[in-house]
Short mmCIF file of C-alpha atoms in Angstrom, two decimals:
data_model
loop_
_atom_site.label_atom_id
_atom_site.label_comp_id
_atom_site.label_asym_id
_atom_site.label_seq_id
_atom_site.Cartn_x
_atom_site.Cartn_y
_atom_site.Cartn_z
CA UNK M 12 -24.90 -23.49 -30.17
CA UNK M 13 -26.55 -20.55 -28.27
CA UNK M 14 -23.56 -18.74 -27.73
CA UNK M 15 -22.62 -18.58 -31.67
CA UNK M 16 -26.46 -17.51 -31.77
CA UNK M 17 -25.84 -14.82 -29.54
CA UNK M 18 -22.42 -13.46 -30.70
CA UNK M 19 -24.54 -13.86 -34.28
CA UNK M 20 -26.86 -11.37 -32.61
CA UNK M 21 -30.09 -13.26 -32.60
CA UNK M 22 -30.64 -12.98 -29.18
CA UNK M 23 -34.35 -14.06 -29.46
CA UNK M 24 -32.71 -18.17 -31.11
CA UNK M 25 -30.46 -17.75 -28.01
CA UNK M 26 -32.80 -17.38 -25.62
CA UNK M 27 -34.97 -19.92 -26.84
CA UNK M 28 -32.22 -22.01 -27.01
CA UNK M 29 -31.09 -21.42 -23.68
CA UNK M 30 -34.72 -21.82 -22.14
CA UNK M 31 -34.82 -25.33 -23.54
CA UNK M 32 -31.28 -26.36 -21.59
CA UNK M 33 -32.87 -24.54 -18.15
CA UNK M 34 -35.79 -26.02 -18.94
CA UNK M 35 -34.63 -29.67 -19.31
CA UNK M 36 -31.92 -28.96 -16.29
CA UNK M 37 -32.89 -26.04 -13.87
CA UNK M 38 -29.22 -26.24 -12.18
CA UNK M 39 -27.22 -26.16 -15.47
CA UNK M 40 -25.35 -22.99 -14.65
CA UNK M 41 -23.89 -22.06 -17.58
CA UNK M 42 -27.59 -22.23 -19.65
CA UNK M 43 -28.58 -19.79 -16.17
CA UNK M 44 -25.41 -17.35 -17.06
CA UNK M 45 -25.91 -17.53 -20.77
CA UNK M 46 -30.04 -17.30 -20.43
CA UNK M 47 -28.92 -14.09 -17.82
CA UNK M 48 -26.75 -12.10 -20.90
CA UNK M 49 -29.47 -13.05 -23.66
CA UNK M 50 -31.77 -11.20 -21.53
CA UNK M 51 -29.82 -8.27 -20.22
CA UNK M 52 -28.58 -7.80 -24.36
CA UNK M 53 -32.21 -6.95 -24.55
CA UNK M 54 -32.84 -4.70 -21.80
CA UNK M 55 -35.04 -7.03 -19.41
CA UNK M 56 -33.27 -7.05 -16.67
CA UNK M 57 -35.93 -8.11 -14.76
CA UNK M 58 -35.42 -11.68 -16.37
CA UNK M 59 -31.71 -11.08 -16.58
CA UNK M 60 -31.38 -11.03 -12.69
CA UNK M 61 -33.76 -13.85 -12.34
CA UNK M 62 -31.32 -16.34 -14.22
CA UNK M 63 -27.69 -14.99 -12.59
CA UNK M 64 -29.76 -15.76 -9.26
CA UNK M 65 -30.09 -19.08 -10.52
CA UNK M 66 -26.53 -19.46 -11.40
CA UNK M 67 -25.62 -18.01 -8.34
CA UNK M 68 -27.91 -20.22 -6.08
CA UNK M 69 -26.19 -22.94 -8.49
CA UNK M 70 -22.52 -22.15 -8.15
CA UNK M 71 -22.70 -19.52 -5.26
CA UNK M 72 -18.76 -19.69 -5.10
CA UNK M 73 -18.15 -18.47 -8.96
CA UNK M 74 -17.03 -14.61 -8.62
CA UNK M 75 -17.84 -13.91 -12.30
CA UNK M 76 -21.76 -14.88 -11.05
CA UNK M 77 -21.50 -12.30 -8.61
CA UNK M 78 -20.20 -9.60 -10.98
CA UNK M 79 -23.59 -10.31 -13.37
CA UNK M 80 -25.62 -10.03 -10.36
CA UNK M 81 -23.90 -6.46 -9.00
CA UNK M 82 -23.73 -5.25 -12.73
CA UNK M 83 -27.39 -6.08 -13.54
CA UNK M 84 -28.30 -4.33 -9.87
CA UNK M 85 -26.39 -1.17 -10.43
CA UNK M 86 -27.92 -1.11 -14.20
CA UNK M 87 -31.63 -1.37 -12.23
CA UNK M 88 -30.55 0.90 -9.77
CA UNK M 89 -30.30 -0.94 -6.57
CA UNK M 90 -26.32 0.07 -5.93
CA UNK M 91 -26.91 -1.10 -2.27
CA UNK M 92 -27.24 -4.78 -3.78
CA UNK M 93 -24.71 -4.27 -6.14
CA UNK M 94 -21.69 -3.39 -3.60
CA UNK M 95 -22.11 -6.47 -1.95
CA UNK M 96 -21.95 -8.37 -4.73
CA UNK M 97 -19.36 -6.67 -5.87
CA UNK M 98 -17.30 -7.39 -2.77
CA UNK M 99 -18.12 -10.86 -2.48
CA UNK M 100 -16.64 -11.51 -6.21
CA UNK M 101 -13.60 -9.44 -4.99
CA UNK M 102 -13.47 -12.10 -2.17
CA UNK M 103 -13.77 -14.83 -4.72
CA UNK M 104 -11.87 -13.77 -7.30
CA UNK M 105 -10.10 -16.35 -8.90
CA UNK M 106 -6.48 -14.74 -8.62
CA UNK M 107 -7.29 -14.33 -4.65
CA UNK M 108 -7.89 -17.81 -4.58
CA UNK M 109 -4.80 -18.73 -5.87
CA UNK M 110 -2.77 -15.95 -4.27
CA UNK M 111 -2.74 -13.49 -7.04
CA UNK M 112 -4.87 -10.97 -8.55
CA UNK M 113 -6.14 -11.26 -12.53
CA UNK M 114 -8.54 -9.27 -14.55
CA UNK M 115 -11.72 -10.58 -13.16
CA UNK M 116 -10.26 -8.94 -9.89
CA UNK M 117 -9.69 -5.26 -11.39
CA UNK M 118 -13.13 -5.22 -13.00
CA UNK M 119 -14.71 -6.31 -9.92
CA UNK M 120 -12.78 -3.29 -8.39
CA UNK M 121 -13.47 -0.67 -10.84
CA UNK M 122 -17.00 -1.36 -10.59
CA UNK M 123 -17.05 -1.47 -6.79
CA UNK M 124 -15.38 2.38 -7.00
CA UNK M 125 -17.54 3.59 -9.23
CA UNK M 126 -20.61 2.36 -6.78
CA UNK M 127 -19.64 3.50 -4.03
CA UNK M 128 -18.26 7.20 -5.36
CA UNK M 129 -22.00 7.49 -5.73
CA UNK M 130 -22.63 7.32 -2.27
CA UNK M 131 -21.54 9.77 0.58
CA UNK M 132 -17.99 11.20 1.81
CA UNK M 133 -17.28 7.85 3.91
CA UNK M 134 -17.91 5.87 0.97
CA UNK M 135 -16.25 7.59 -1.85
CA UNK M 136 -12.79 7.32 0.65
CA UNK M 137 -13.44 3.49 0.57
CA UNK M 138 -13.81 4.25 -2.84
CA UNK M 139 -10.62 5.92 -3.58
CA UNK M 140 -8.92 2.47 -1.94
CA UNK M 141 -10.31 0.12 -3.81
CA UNK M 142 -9.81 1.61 -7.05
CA UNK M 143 -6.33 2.00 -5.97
CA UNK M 144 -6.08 -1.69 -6.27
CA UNK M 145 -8.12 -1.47 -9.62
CA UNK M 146 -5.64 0.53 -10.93
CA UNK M 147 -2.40 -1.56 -9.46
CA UNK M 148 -3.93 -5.10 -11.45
CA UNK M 149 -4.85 -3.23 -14.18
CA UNK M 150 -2.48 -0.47 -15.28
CA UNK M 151 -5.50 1.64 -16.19
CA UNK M 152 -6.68 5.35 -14.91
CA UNK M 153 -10.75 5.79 -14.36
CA UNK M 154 -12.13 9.30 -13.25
CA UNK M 155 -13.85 9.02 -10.11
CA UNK M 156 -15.86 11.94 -9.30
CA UNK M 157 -18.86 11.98 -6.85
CA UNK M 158 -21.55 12.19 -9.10
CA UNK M 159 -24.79 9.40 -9.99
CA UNK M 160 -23.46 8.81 -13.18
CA UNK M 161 -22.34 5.09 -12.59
CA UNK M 162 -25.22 3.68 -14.46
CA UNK M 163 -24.25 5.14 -17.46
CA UNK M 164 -20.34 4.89 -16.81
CA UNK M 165 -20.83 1.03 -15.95
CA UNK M 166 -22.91 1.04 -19.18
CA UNK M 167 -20.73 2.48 -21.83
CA UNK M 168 -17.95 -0.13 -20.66
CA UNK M 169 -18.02 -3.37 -22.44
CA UNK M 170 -17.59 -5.66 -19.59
CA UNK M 171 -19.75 -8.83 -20.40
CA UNK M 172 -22.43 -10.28 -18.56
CA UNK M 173 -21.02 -13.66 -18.95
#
């Protein structure tokens, strides 16, 4: 029921909704992931990264978790924070775990290049590798330029927060 309120955009329904599961269950990790996007729809991250901690501590194995987490970071500005979660959903991917690569994989990738382009010459190299395999599972191009623009790159993309 809270998702339909939330793709119905009344975020505010959702997250009371979605306060009452957590409430009633604090390990139920999808009302943590769902409670997490309500949130960050609004703007407080603050509360956002409080609930995909939740889910993480939860289900600390679930890549898409760790996306949230380095999404909501980056967004806040703590890129540092955001890399490694980055990597560690890259590690858990779900394709990696079965010996392939999917989607979840090349977003996980993209967002990890655009991080660390932000950073100095040593990183952007690392950079330019890792979006190599961003490209190779997804078919797509992305500029990468050294610049602190990835907030606002990562932002205009419409990679959901759950």
């Amino acid at each position: 029921f809270g998702l339909l309120l939330l793709k119905a955009g009344d975020v505010q329904a959702a997250i009371k909704y979605f306060k009452r599961v957590v409430d009633g269950n604090p390990r139920h990790d999808p009302g943590n992931k769902n409670l997490s996007a309500a949130y960050a729809r609004l703007g407080k991250y603050k509360e956002a990264l409080h609930y995909a901690e939740m889910a993480a501590f939860v289900s600390p194995y679930d890549p898409m978790t760790h996306r949230n987490i380095a999404k909501i970071r980056d967004i806040c500005g703590n890129s540092i924070e955001a890399i490694k979660h980055n990597r560690c959903a890259i590690r858990l991917g779900p394709g990696l775990r079965r010996g392939i690569e999917d989607k979840g994989d090349a977003e996980a990738y993209r967002a990890l290049s655009l991080q660390l382009c932000s950073f100095g010459e040593r990183e952007r190299g690392f950079a330019h590798d890792i979006y190599d395999g961003y490209r190779a599972l997804s078919g797509k191009k992305l500029e990468l330029k050294n610049s602190n623009k990835t907030k606002e790159i990562l932002l205009k993309t419409n990679t959901p927060f759950y």
